[in-house]
């Protein structure tokens, strides 16, 4: 010890030390454990430890029938619950070659876009809160309550509705639906300008996010980072444009791309996506055709033997469902290719050389939902 | 005694708690008890702990529409040493159970536990056929209030918090072994 | 490229590959020894250019264990599915592809965790979701857990 005290400062070697952003942490958005290896305040590498919310959903799906496992898919990525249910229903309908009524396609697309907007609102709230701006939390969640009211009136539940079922939806729209959606869009278009004034144009926010967490396009493709995080690096990966499903082939909307490759680009992609979602809803809401809200299905759904794959665009990226069926009423093997799992794998690569405070901003810009990683 | 503006008959199923309060202490101790219990019940500060979907409903309860700061839950404390209550919102799995136990052990007394949501009460939708889920958080730590629902509405969480406040108001400092709070025994 | 041309190109690289008919994407079963070579050629050849591995899953077919790779090309927009199978249930092993597609790193760890399939030359092969001391591989069909899992 005496030898160390007598050395001049420049000769004392900086040692690497590990800190644990443990499973219980306000900024990890759930139970993710990161063991960060630091030199001073610079991140040298990090290792994520997952599994703290691994519930074994893939094994449980092998014992549930197709309508039953829709309730489990809700809980995988609870912020895009509609979109997850939609994927299962599309897969079953494709395998059985069932054509759903037009009304169902309109309803499902509108509900999907509402889910996307409320997921981005929650993301914006927690992003601002992580960087220290607690006002964002209250503004975002206040506006999100309007969407939850719309859902509660039609489906009966604020959150985790399990509204889709193979062949259609569980019950018809409430008569007030159109009025409420119009009111929401009118209000939200004014409120979203506040979001830009608080955070997007803020000089502290810009300095904390521009140039932070650079992810090149080749890396995004190689690591499989899809969704708004990939589109912030210029990779055009929107499933709604590349392989359209439901009504997405027939509405006009732009795919939002940015080429900055940093946290600020990923942020701006999501802000612009909220505008695009409102455009899609406006094109569809006044033209919902009358008709059945569900096609006639048999009581027991058995998929023919074979393998099926269905892709949808959830709020986080590309969600893929891979089903191996042997002709029974339960799947033989069901695999969820979740977007947050691949997005997490790039966190190590893009945080090297950044400070520990930037790590929080990078993690928030990738928009990870931890049960989506662990299933 | 009683929470202001909620009538006794609204809590019909909790008569046993009312009977229990006949302590027989002198007037001085009951007044001190009343003041201490009033202070403790009106400022329970929770730990930031949310594992899955119920966490989002807990955040929505803290937001501006169903504000729970008006019930005394003013701030979330990041450190377990400074927190009073741990609201277990979400599923607990085998890998997370030792972490939860360690957090509970680090909290200082008096500490309370609310099990929010079906997963924390009994394993919830993951009760059958899951190899990695703990069926109910009361297998790991002692629980004071159970809130059912998947996810429970914000109003249900507020009702659960009010029940906890009633439980706290029945404590007495002279005979702590008669406390109804699970963590004390 | 359409499926017939793709099939012809892949068969010219790996003549032993067998096609599975009537599937959603062009599906080929490849011998395990040829996997890494084929994967490299699929990524690096200009006309094929399969640069996006969008799903890597393990499947337990009862007697055989398999790994299924879903590949897509972002430039040419064609897709192909590769499968490798093994009969060895005690020590199944395949070559890793995480030097070609970086996303395979985490996916292969998950396949090891759930099925017990090892990947040669993987930089860090250990369990990702379950604890290190967990016994057994849950997604295999012969995994028994009398307490928690209900058999019909």
XYZ file of C-alpha atoms in Angstrom:
712
model
C 0.000 0.000 0.000
C 2.848 2.390 0.858
C 4.314 1.825 -2.566
C 1.083 2.832 -4.264
C 0.752 6.017 -2.173
C 4.210 7.158 -3.086
C 3.832 6.689 -6.820
C 3.012 9.712 -8.967
C -0.562 9.746 -10.225
C 0.313 9.077 -13.843
C 1.877 5.764 -12.959
C -1.059 4.335 -11.067
C -2.819 2.098 -13.520
C -6.505 2.441 -13.942
C -8.102 -0.847 -13.268
C -11.129 -2.180 -14.955
C -14.062 -2.722 -12.668
C -17.452 -4.250 -13.138
C -20.692 -2.782 -11.975
C -23.996 -4.505 -11.970
C -27.079 -2.709 -13.261
C -29.091 -5.329 -11.535
C -32.465 -6.776 -12.305
C -34.163 -4.214 -10.110
C -33.255 -0.854 -11.580
C -35.363 2.147 -12.513
C -33.881 2.559 -15.979
C -33.668 -0.903 -17.402
C -37.405 -0.963 -18.170
C -37.949 -4.284 -16.585
C -35.808 -7.058 -15.230
C -32.664 -6.969 -17.303
C -29.307 -7.392 -15.671
C -26.320 -5.736 -17.324
C -22.816 -6.391 -16.065
C -20.920 -3.389 -17.348
C -17.173 -3.386 -17.466
C -15.913 0.160 -16.996
C -12.667 1.983 -17.181
C -13.244 5.237 -15.375
C -16.568 6.287 -16.809
C -16.056 4.739 -20.193
C -17.833 1.517 -21.022
C -15.443 -1.109 -22.311
C -17.889 -3.935 -22.740
C -21.129 -5.150 -21.343
C -22.823 -8.479 -20.881
C -26.563 -8.781 -20.592
C -27.972 -11.535 -18.403
C -31.500 -12.443 -19.388
C -33.942 -14.933 -18.024
C -35.340 -13.076 -15.032
C -38.809 -13.161 -16.574
C -38.484 -16.364 -18.601
C -41.871 -17.975 -18.182
C -41.536 -20.868 -20.606
C -44.244 -19.651 -22.974
C -42.998 -21.705 -25.924
C -43.356 -24.917 -23.938
C -46.763 -23.843 -22.643
C -47.967 -23.226 -26.209
C -47.401 -26.884 -27.036
C -50.193 -27.803 -24.642
C -52.714 -25.096 -25.568
C -55.084 -24.957 -28.504
C -54.753 -22.097 -30.970
C -57.510 -19.878 -29.560
C -56.129 -20.434 -26.056
C -52.609 -19.457 -26.852
C -53.687 -16.056 -28.091
C -54.006 -15.065 -24.446
C -50.370 -15.980 -23.896
C -49.131 -14.009 -26.868
C -50.646 -10.874 -25.329
C -48.270 -11.146 -22.437
C -45.116 -11.516 -24.484
C -44.975 -7.937 -25.687
C -47.711 -6.289 -23.734
C -47.407 -2.909 -25.403
C -48.250 -4.262 -28.846
C -50.698 -6.851 -27.600
C -53.068 -6.416 -30.557
C -50.301 -6.918 -33.047
C -49.150 -10.148 -31.411
C -52.688 -11.522 -31.471
C -53.035 -10.430 -35.068
C -49.983 -12.500 -36.017
C -51.435 -15.707 -34.589
C -54.771 -15.124 -36.273
C -53.140 -14.421 -39.647
C -51.101 -17.602 -39.379
C -54.103 -19.781 -38.566
C -56.170 -18.199 -41.333
C -53.396 -18.635 -43.863
C -52.935 -22.286 -42.964
C -56.635 -23.059 -43.147
C -57.078 -20.823 -46.223
C -59.919 -18.837 -44.731
C -60.884 -15.452 -46.120
C -61.938 -12.980 -43.449
C -64.595 -10.338 -44.121
C -63.468 -6.828 -45.132
C -64.812 -5.329 -41.947
C -62.483 -7.498 -39.907
C -59.445 -6.317 -41.856
C -60.360 -2.674 -41.289
C -60.945 -3.199 -37.583
C -57.708 -5.101 -37.122
C -55.641 -2.493 -38.950
C -57.112 0.392 -36.991
C -56.545 -1.404 -33.692
C -52.964 -2.198 -34.711
C -52.199 1.411 -35.434
C -53.746 2.534 -32.163
C -51.520 -0.017 -30.425
C -48.496 1.392 -32.205
C -49.311 4.936 -31.160
C -49.840 4.021 -27.519
C -46.643 2.002 -27.439
C -44.686 4.949 -28.801
C -46.367 7.263 -26.296
C -45.251 5.055 -23.440
C -41.791 4.827 -24.954
C -41.556 8.612 -25.171
C -42.682 8.972 -21.553
C -40.092 6.580 -20.226
C -37.353 7.936 -22.486
C -37.822 11.434 -21.133
C -38.014 10.122 -17.599
C -34.768 8.178 -17.969
C -32.934 11.259 -19.110
C -34.322 13.179 -16.153
C -37.293 15.030 -17.658
C -40.122 13.838 -15.439
C -42.690 16.018 -17.229
C -42.593 13.708 -20.232
C -43.880 10.881 -18.070
C -47.036 12.740 -17.158
C -47.709 14.178 -20.607
C -47.311 10.897 -22.438
C -49.370 8.828 -20.055
C -52.132 11.437 -19.953
C -52.582 11.191 -23.713
C -52.298 7.433 -23.689
C -55.352 7.238 -21.418
C -57.545 8.370 -24.320
C -56.586 5.284 -26.331
C -57.167 3.041 -23.338
C -60.675 4.529 -23.018
C -61.404 3.703 -26.655
C -60.285 0.142 -26.112
C -62.175 -0.275 -22.905
C -65.427 0.722 -24.497
C -65.156 -1.727 -27.376
C -63.290 -4.676 -25.938
C -63.986 -4.465 -22.234
C -60.421 -4.207 -21.025
C -57.897 -1.393 -20.952
C -54.860 -3.424 -21.645
C -54.161 -7.004 -22.784
C -57.463 -7.409 -24.508
C -57.173 -10.668 -26.518
C -59.619 -9.088 -28.936
C -58.575 -10.950 -32.089
C -59.531 -14.555 -32.593
C -59.027 -16.861 -35.562
C -61.584 -15.823 -38.158
C -62.263 -12.324 -36.919
C -62.694 -10.404 -33.721
C -64.486 -11.284 -30.527
C -67.277 -8.722 -30.698
C -68.376 -5.862 -32.862
C -67.291 -2.243 -32.499
C -69.140 -0.028 -30.081
C -71.307 2.637 -31.781
C -69.179 5.392 -30.229
C -65.957 4.073 -31.695
C -65.665 6.397 -34.676
C -66.545 9.466 -32.670
C -63.969 8.703 -30.026
C -61.223 7.973 -32.502
C -61.877 11.237 -34.322
C -61.764 13.110 -31.033
C -58.518 11.410 -30.099
C -56.813 12.251 -33.383
C -57.901 15.866 -33.206
C -56.576 16.242 -29.657
C -53.394 14.334 -30.178
C -52.360 16.293 -33.245
C -52.226 19.386 -31.078
C -50.547 17.667 -28.154
C -47.779 16.095 -30.197
C -46.453 19.552 -30.972
C -45.855 19.908 -27.222
C -43.776 16.753 -27.292
C -41.516 18.267 -29.888
C -41.217 21.488 -27.963
C -40.298 19.740 -24.709
C -37.858 17.141 -25.852
C -36.974 17.038 -29.529
C -35.782 20.603 -29.784
C -34.194 20.694 -26.359
C -30.484 21.499 -26.484
C -29.631 19.190 -23.578
C -31.446 16.326 -25.224
C -29.752 16.933 -28.549
C -26.327 16.908 -27.000
C -27.089 13.740 -25.098
C -28.357 11.895 -28.105
C -26.593 13.083 -31.248
C -23.560 11.009 -32.045
C -24.346 8.552 -29.274
C -24.711 4.864 -30.014
C -23.787 4.702 -33.682
C -25.155 1.659 -35.499
C -24.250 1.277 -39.153
C -26.620 -0.254 -41.689
C -24.512 -3.385 -42.265
C -24.357 -4.002 -38.547
C -28.083 -3.518 -38.236
C -28.722 -6.165 -40.893
C -26.143 -8.551 -39.490
C -27.407 -8.248 -35.926
C -31.024 -8.392 -37.077
C -32.080 -5.055 -35.592
C -35.448 -4.417 -37.194
C -38.171 -1.897 -36.550
C -37.644 1.782 -35.796
C -34.166 1.056 -34.440
C -33.109 -0.381 -37.794
C -34.886 2.330 -39.763
C -32.870 4.924 -37.864
C -29.825 3.516 -39.629
C -31.339 3.700 -43.066
C -32.441 0.086 -43.474
C -35.822 -0.183 -45.096
C -37.287 -3.117 -43.197
C -40.947 -2.275 -42.661
C -43.008 -5.441 -43.099
C -46.076 -3.315 -43.743
C -44.436 -2.128 -46.957
C -42.401 -5.160 -47.963
C -44.943 -7.935 -47.362
C -48.270 -6.235 -46.727
C -51.052 -7.916 -44.781
C -54.603 -6.849 -43.864
C -55.298 -3.361 -45.205
C -51.714 -2.147 -45.377
C -51.498 -2.773 -49.095
C -54.335 -0.362 -49.755
C -53.535 2.671 -47.637
C -51.069 5.432 -48.437
C -48.350 5.949 -45.894
C -44.616 6.625 -45.914
C -41.987 4.424 -44.432
C -39.960 6.626 -42.121
C -36.216 6.344 -42.714
C -33.365 8.319 -41.221
C -29.694 7.995 -41.988
C -28.072 9.428 -38.864
C -27.513 5.995 -37.249
C -27.476 7.481 -33.748
C -29.891 7.722 -30.827
C -31.352 10.959 -32.146
C -32.314 9.319 -35.462
C -34.002 6.418 -33.726
C -35.903 8.918 -31.628
C -37.049 10.951 -34.629
C -38.156 7.819 -36.493
C -40.571 6.952 -33.727
C -41.906 10.480 -33.412
C -42.614 10.580 -37.145
C -44.177 7.119 -37.036
C -46.841 8.393 -34.693
C -47.852 10.904 -37.379
C -47.926 8.199 -40.038
C -50.089 5.958 -37.870
C -52.586 8.758 -37.426
C -52.660 9.162 -41.220
C -53.470 5.507 -41.689
C -56.264 5.636 -39.129
C -57.761 8.724 -40.765
C -57.893 6.982 -44.118
C -59.681 3.980 -42.702
C -61.941 5.191 -39.925
C -64.706 6.675 -42.059
C -64.914 3.816 -44.514
C -65.380 0.747 -42.358
C -67.678 -1.499 -44.397
C -70.687 -3.077 -42.773
C -70.710 -6.826 -42.470
C -69.826 -9.697 -40.221
C -67.255 -9.232 -37.534
C -66.120 -12.834 -37.780
C -65.985 -15.615 -40.333
C -67.562 -18.958 -39.572
C -65.003 -21.256 -38.011
C -65.217 -24.841 -36.850
C -65.324 -25.396 -33.137
C -61.997 -27.228 -33.036
C -59.192 -25.718 -35.073
C -56.657 -28.178 -36.430
C -53.918 -26.953 -38.679
C -52.848 -29.288 -41.482
C -49.435 -30.875 -40.993
C -46.578 -28.688 -42.172
C -44.598 -25.592 -41.292
C -45.833 -22.023 -41.394
C -44.184 -18.671 -40.891
C -45.894 -15.342 -40.400
C -44.288 -11.930 -40.093
C -45.887 -8.786 -38.752
C -44.542 -5.365 -37.865
C -44.918 -4.818 -34.155
C -44.058 -1.556 -32.456
C -40.556 -2.829 -31.747
C -39.683 -4.511 -34.996
C -40.323 -7.680 -36.921
C -42.249 -10.292 -35.011
C -42.071 -13.736 -36.556
C -44.118 -16.781 -35.661
C -42.843 -20.189 -36.762
C -45.229 -23.088 -36.255
C -44.538 -26.761 -36.920
C -47.829 -28.598 -36.929
C -48.538 -32.326 -37.002
C -52.272 -32.080 -37.635
C -53.431 -31.840 -34.020
C -55.294 -29.055 -32.337
C -52.153 -27.933 -30.480
C -48.951 -26.857 -32.220
C -46.042 -29.315 -32.230
C -43.505 -26.516 -31.950
C -44.151 -22.808 -31.746
C -41.282 -20.388 -31.961
C -41.564 -16.652 -31.468
C -38.924 -14.612 -33.216
C -39.212 -11.527 -31.087
C -37.720 -8.163 -32.078
C -36.306 -7.205 -28.689
C -34.146 -10.329 -28.521
C -32.172 -9.304 -31.584
C -32.189 -5.642 -30.640
C -30.593 -6.507 -27.300
C -27.704 -8.302 -28.939
C -26.482 -5.058 -30.477
C -26.374 -3.150 -27.180
C -22.856 -4.361 -26.397
C -21.552 -3.392 -29.812
C -22.863 0.165 -29.854
C -22.083 1.142 -26.267
C -18.367 0.541 -26.413
C -16.506 3.751 -25.843
C -19.565 5.598 -24.546
C -19.956 6.920 -21.041
C -22.148 5.142 -18.537
C -24.744 7.918 -18.662
C -25.030 7.413 -22.413
C -25.788 3.745 -21.831
C -29.148 4.685 -20.379
C -30.008 6.797 -23.412
C -28.959 4.037 -25.812
C -30.962 1.391 -23.985
C -34.020 3.624 -24.013
C -33.671 4.381 -27.719
C -33.688 0.685 -28.603
C -37.073 0.373 -26.872
C -36.615 -2.980 -25.201
C -39.483 -4.753 -23.519
C -37.979 -7.443 -21.348
C -40.656 -10.156 -21.494
C -40.262 -9.892 -25.266
C -36.630 -10.953 -24.849
C -37.225 -13.756 -22.396
C -40.664 -15.014 -23.396
C -60.890 5.470 13.760
C -61.584 4.756 10.155
C -60.451 6.233 6.886
C -62.109 9.539 6.207
C -65.061 9.429 3.780
C -65.176 5.639 3.505
C -67.942 4.294 5.677
C -67.352 1.324 7.957
C -70.060 -0.708 6.285
C -68.171 -0.523 3.010
C -65.631 -2.863 4.491
C -68.106 -5.473 5.676
C -65.794 -8.394 5.259
C -63.190 -6.917 7.568
C -65.102 -7.017 10.829
C -62.456 -9.167 12.427
C -59.964 -6.386 11.965
C -62.291 -4.012 13.784
C -62.850 -6.388 16.703
C -59.133 -6.788 17.034
C -58.638 -3.166 17.912
C -60.064 -3.457 21.420
C -56.674 -3.171 23.078
C -57.411 -2.107 26.612
C -54.418 0.247 26.784
C -54.637 3.535 28.565
C -55.639 6.783 26.882
C -52.046 7.967 26.467
C -50.812 4.946 24.543
C -53.849 4.814 22.281
C -53.347 8.445 21.333
C -49.668 7.887 20.589
C -50.607 4.786 18.610
C -53.168 6.744 16.626
C -50.671 9.450 15.723
C -47.921 7.029 14.734
C -50.275 4.881 12.689
C -51.754 7.931 10.974
C -48.281 9.075 9.996
C -47.163 5.686 8.743
C -50.240 4.851 6.757
C -50.422 8.154 4.936
C -46.918 8.030 3.567
C -46.038 4.579 2.319
C -43.253 4.983 -0.218
C -42.776 2.083 -2.596
C -39.690 0.549 -4.122
C -39.319 0.728 -7.933
C -40.096 -2.870 -8.723
C -42.064 -4.053 -11.707
C -41.345 -7.168 -13.680
C -43.975 -7.333 -16.401
C -47.389 -6.143 -17.591
C -48.741 -5.104 -14.185
C -45.878 -2.640 -14.027
C -47.470 -0.654 -16.806
C -50.765 -0.459 -14.935
C -48.852 0.648 -11.861
C -47.255 3.406 -13.899
C -50.674 4.380 -15.212
C -51.914 4.590 -11.637
C -49.127 6.988 -10.847
C -49.857 9.173 -13.833
C -52.181 12.103 -13.835
C -55.569 10.434 -14.237
C -55.557 8.042 -11.273
C -52.969 9.851 -9.303
C -51.778 7.864 -6.314
C -49.681 10.633 -4.878
C -52.860 11.853 -3.239
C -52.862 8.647 -1.167
C -49.435 9.301 0.221
C -47.430 7.313 -2.328
C -45.478 10.363 -3.186
C -42.187 9.156 -4.591
C -40.650 5.896 -5.678
C -37.463 5.078 -3.864
C -34.767 3.331 -5.843
C -33.017 1.879 -2.830
C -34.688 -0.765 -0.661
C -33.296 0.757 2.515
C -35.471 3.836 2.046
C -38.669 2.159 0.901
C -41.678 1.181 2.986
C -43.662 -1.061 0.701
C -42.765 -3.346 -2.162
C -45.548 -3.704 -4.704
C -44.736 -6.931 -6.505
C -46.216 -6.219 -9.919
C -45.649 -9.002 -12.382
C -44.609 -12.621 -12.590
C -41.839 -13.935 -10.369
C -39.815 -16.743 -11.882
C -37.371 -19.169 -10.317
C -34.382 -17.089 -11.368
C -35.817 -13.876 -9.918
C -37.011 -15.320 -6.582
C -33.651 -15.073 -4.747
C -33.284 -11.487 -5.939
C -36.722 -10.612 -4.573
C -35.898 -12.242 -1.246
C -32.679 -10.280 -1.022
C -34.474 -7.011 -1.738
C -37.090 -7.786 0.910
C -34.405 -8.609 3.462
C -32.689 -5.322 2.779
C -35.792 -3.273 3.478
C -35.918 -1.876 6.987
C -38.900 -2.382 9.268
C -41.772 -1.523 9.176
C -42.099 -2.996 5.719
C -45.180 -4.119 3.851
C -45.820 -6.206 0.749
C -48.608 -5.893 -1.790
C -49.009 -8.705 -4.323
C -50.459 -7.074 -7.418
C -51.946 -9.043 -10.232
C -52.834 -12.670 -10.783
C -49.233 -13.709 -11.402
C -48.052 -12.466 -8.025
C -51.080 -13.841 -6.204
C -50.911 -17.383 -7.504
C -48.964 -17.716 -10.726
C -51.827 -16.421 -12.838
C -52.129 -17.513 -16.464
C -48.821 -19.344 -16.073
C -50.067 -21.711 -13.395
C -50.310 -24.750 -15.649
C -47.461 -26.135 -17.668
C -44.769 -23.611 -16.938
C -41.489 -24.986 -15.679
C -40.048 -21.741 -14.448
C -42.751 -19.690 -12.698
C -43.173 -19.381 -8.930
C -46.843 -19.971 -8.193
C -47.536 -16.970 -6.050
C -45.086 -14.581 -4.455
C -46.145 -15.640 -0.968
C -43.945 -18.689 -1.434
C -40.983 -16.329 -1.183
C -41.956 -13.393 1.043
C -44.914 -12.790 3.398
C -47.703 -10.782 1.761
C -50.112 -8.317 3.358
C -52.561 -7.434 0.592
C -53.496 -9.442 -2.501
C -54.925 -7.632 -5.518
C -56.467 -9.916 -8.156
C -56.821 -9.078 -11.817
C -54.880 -9.568 -14.995
C -53.993 -6.738 -15.015
C -55.875 -5.112 -12.135
C -57.448 -1.793 -12.979
C -55.831 1.273 -11.408
C -58.871 1.610 -9.187
C -58.239 -1.910 -7.884
C -54.669 -1.010 -7.000
C -55.905 2.069 -5.150
C -58.407 -0.063 -3.208
C -55.593 -2.433 -2.283
C -53.500 0.464 -1.033
C -56.423 1.685 1.055
C -56.769 -1.783 2.583
C -53.115 -1.671 3.488
C -53.634 1.692 5.123
C -56.420 0.214 7.235
C -54.196 -2.640 8.268
C -51.477 -0.233 9.307
C -53.910 1.841 11.353
C -54.623 -1.179 13.549
C -51.087 -1.526 14.813
C -50.112 -0.748 18.328
C -46.595 -0.116 19.559
C -47.164 -1.684 22.966
C -47.920 -5.168 21.676
C -46.163 -5.557 18.330
C -46.722 -9.317 18.379
C -50.427 -8.687 17.802
C -49.782 -6.820 14.592
C -51.645 -8.006 11.502
C -48.727 -7.032 9.287
C -47.193 -10.253 7.994
C -43.627 -9.094 8.115
C -43.604 -8.549 11.844
C -44.118 -12.092 13.033
C -34.295 -15.064 -58.246
C -37.113 -17.555 -58.367
C -37.132 -20.795 -56.457
C -36.011 -23.044 -59.284
C -32.875 -21.026 -60.040
C -32.089 -20.781 -56.341
C -32.449 -24.502 -55.929
C -30.153 -25.132 -58.858
C -27.515 -22.742 -57.492
C -27.574 -24.286 -54.042
C -27.433 -27.807 -55.380
C -24.399 -26.844 -57.395
C -22.652 -25.802 -54.164
C -23.893 -28.718 -52.056
C -24.993 -31.616 -54.260
C -26.187 -33.670 -51.266
C -28.920 -31.286 -50.199
C -32.490 -32.611 -50.301
C -35.515 -30.472 -50.966
C -38.699 -30.660 -48.940
C -41.745 -30.078 -51.059
C -44.861 -27.966 -50.537
C -43.504 -25.546 -48.010
C -44.023 -21.819 -47.761
C -40.392 -21.023 -48.630
C -37.834 -23.089 -50.557
C -36.660 -25.595 -47.935
C -33.478 -27.624 -48.136
C -32.041 -30.188 -45.756
C -28.283 -29.831 -45.753
C -25.719 -32.270 -44.320
C -24.234 -30.849 -41.150
C -20.670 -30.831 -42.420
C -21.496 -28.582 -45.373
C -23.407 -25.980 -43.414
C -20.714 -23.424 -42.756
C -19.365 -23.536 -46.286
C -22.819 -23.123 -47.801
C -23.679 -20.311 -45.416
C -20.570 -18.368 -46.353
C -21.266 -18.727 -50.043
C -24.890 -17.711 -49.578
C -23.882 -14.509 -47.870
C -20.932 -13.510 -49.982
C -22.032 -14.367 -53.510
C -23.345 -11.305 -55.302
C -26.432 -12.801 -56.925
C -27.546 -14.651 -53.802
C -26.547 -12.193 -51.047
C -28.518 -13.635 -48.139
C -27.514 -11.112 -45.521
C -30.410 -11.280 -43.063
C -30.922 -14.325 -40.858
C -34.386 -13.679 -39.554
C -35.065 -16.791 -37.534
C -32.941 -19.536 -36.044
C -34.905 -22.193 -34.199
C -34.330 -25.632 -32.812
C -36.919 -28.355 -33.412
C -37.198 -31.771 -31.804
C -38.706 -34.128 -34.358
C -39.083 -37.016 -31.926
C -36.082 -39.043 -33.017
C -33.992 -36.307 -34.582
C -32.931 -32.883 -33.399
C -32.777 -30.151 -35.987
C -31.892 -26.502 -36.368
C -33.838 -24.429 -38.885
C -32.382 -21.267 -40.449
C -34.647 -18.771 -42.209
C -32.656 -16.506 -44.513
C -33.671 -13.443 -46.455
C -31.904 -11.100 -48.821
C -32.476 -7.398 -48.344
C -31.343 -6.562 -51.873
C -32.902 -9.312 -53.985
C -35.876 -10.024 -51.718
C -35.744 -13.791 -51.950
C -35.908 -16.207 -49.027
C -34.723 -19.708 -48.307
C -34.918 -22.119 -45.379
C -32.039 -24.423 -44.445
C -32.314 -27.325 -42.064
C -29.649 -29.471 -40.479
C -30.609 -32.642 -38.661
C -28.854 -35.091 -36.410
C -29.754 -38.427 -34.891
C -27.443 -38.017 -31.947
C -29.499 -37.011 -28.922
C -26.720 -37.343 -26.371
C -24.221 -34.898 -27.844
C -25.694 -33.101 -30.828
C -23.329 -30.593 -32.406
C -23.325 -28.340 -35.459
C -21.068 -25.608 -36.725
C -21.782 -22.099 -35.655
C -22.706 -19.384 -38.129
C -22.260 -16.428 -35.813
C -19.139 -15.301 -37.645
C -21.306 -14.872 -40.748
C -24.494 -13.415 -39.240
C -23.901 -11.755 -35.874
C -27.493 -12.267 -34.771
C -26.855 -16.006 -34.500
C -24.835 -15.465 -31.325
C -27.799 -15.077 -28.999
C -30.067 -17.388 -30.970
C -27.583 -20.258 -30.787
C -27.209 -19.758 -27.048
C -30.967 -20.004 -26.740
C -31.040 -23.214 -28.807
C -28.335 -24.671 -26.571
C -30.310 -23.691 -23.490
C -33.574 -25.185 -24.659
C -32.397 -28.248 -26.623
C -28.839 -29.001 -25.610
C -27.473 -28.612 -29.141
C -23.841 -27.492 -29.043
C -22.296 -25.216 -31.658
C -18.644 -25.687 -32.513
C -16.465 -22.562 -32.378
C -19.099 -20.442 -30.693
C -17.331 -17.663 -28.714
C -19.412 -17.962 -25.541
C -21.725 -20.971 -25.406
C -23.580 -20.970 -22.113
C -27.163 -20.925 -20.975
C -28.975 -17.697 -21.556
C -32.352 -17.939 -19.824
C -32.070 -20.657 -17.219
C -29.574 -20.908 -14.400
C -26.232 -22.590 -15.019
C -27.149 -25.429 -12.671
C -30.468 -26.271 -14.348
C -30.669 -29.929 -15.305
C -32.264 -30.936 -18.545
C -33.289 -29.175 -21.714
C -36.899 -28.029 -21.436
C -38.081 -27.871 -25.034
C -37.134 -31.442 -25.849
C -40.079 -33.756 -26.157
C -38.712 -36.151 -23.540
C -38.322 -33.492 -20.852
C -40.174 -34.634 -17.758
C -41.323 -32.348 -14.970
C -43.982 -34.086 -12.913
C -44.623 -31.165 -10.634
C -45.344 -28.448 -13.121
C -46.246 -29.881 -16.484
C -49.564 -31.653 -16.975
C -49.602 -34.511 -19.481
C -52.916 -35.283 -21.166
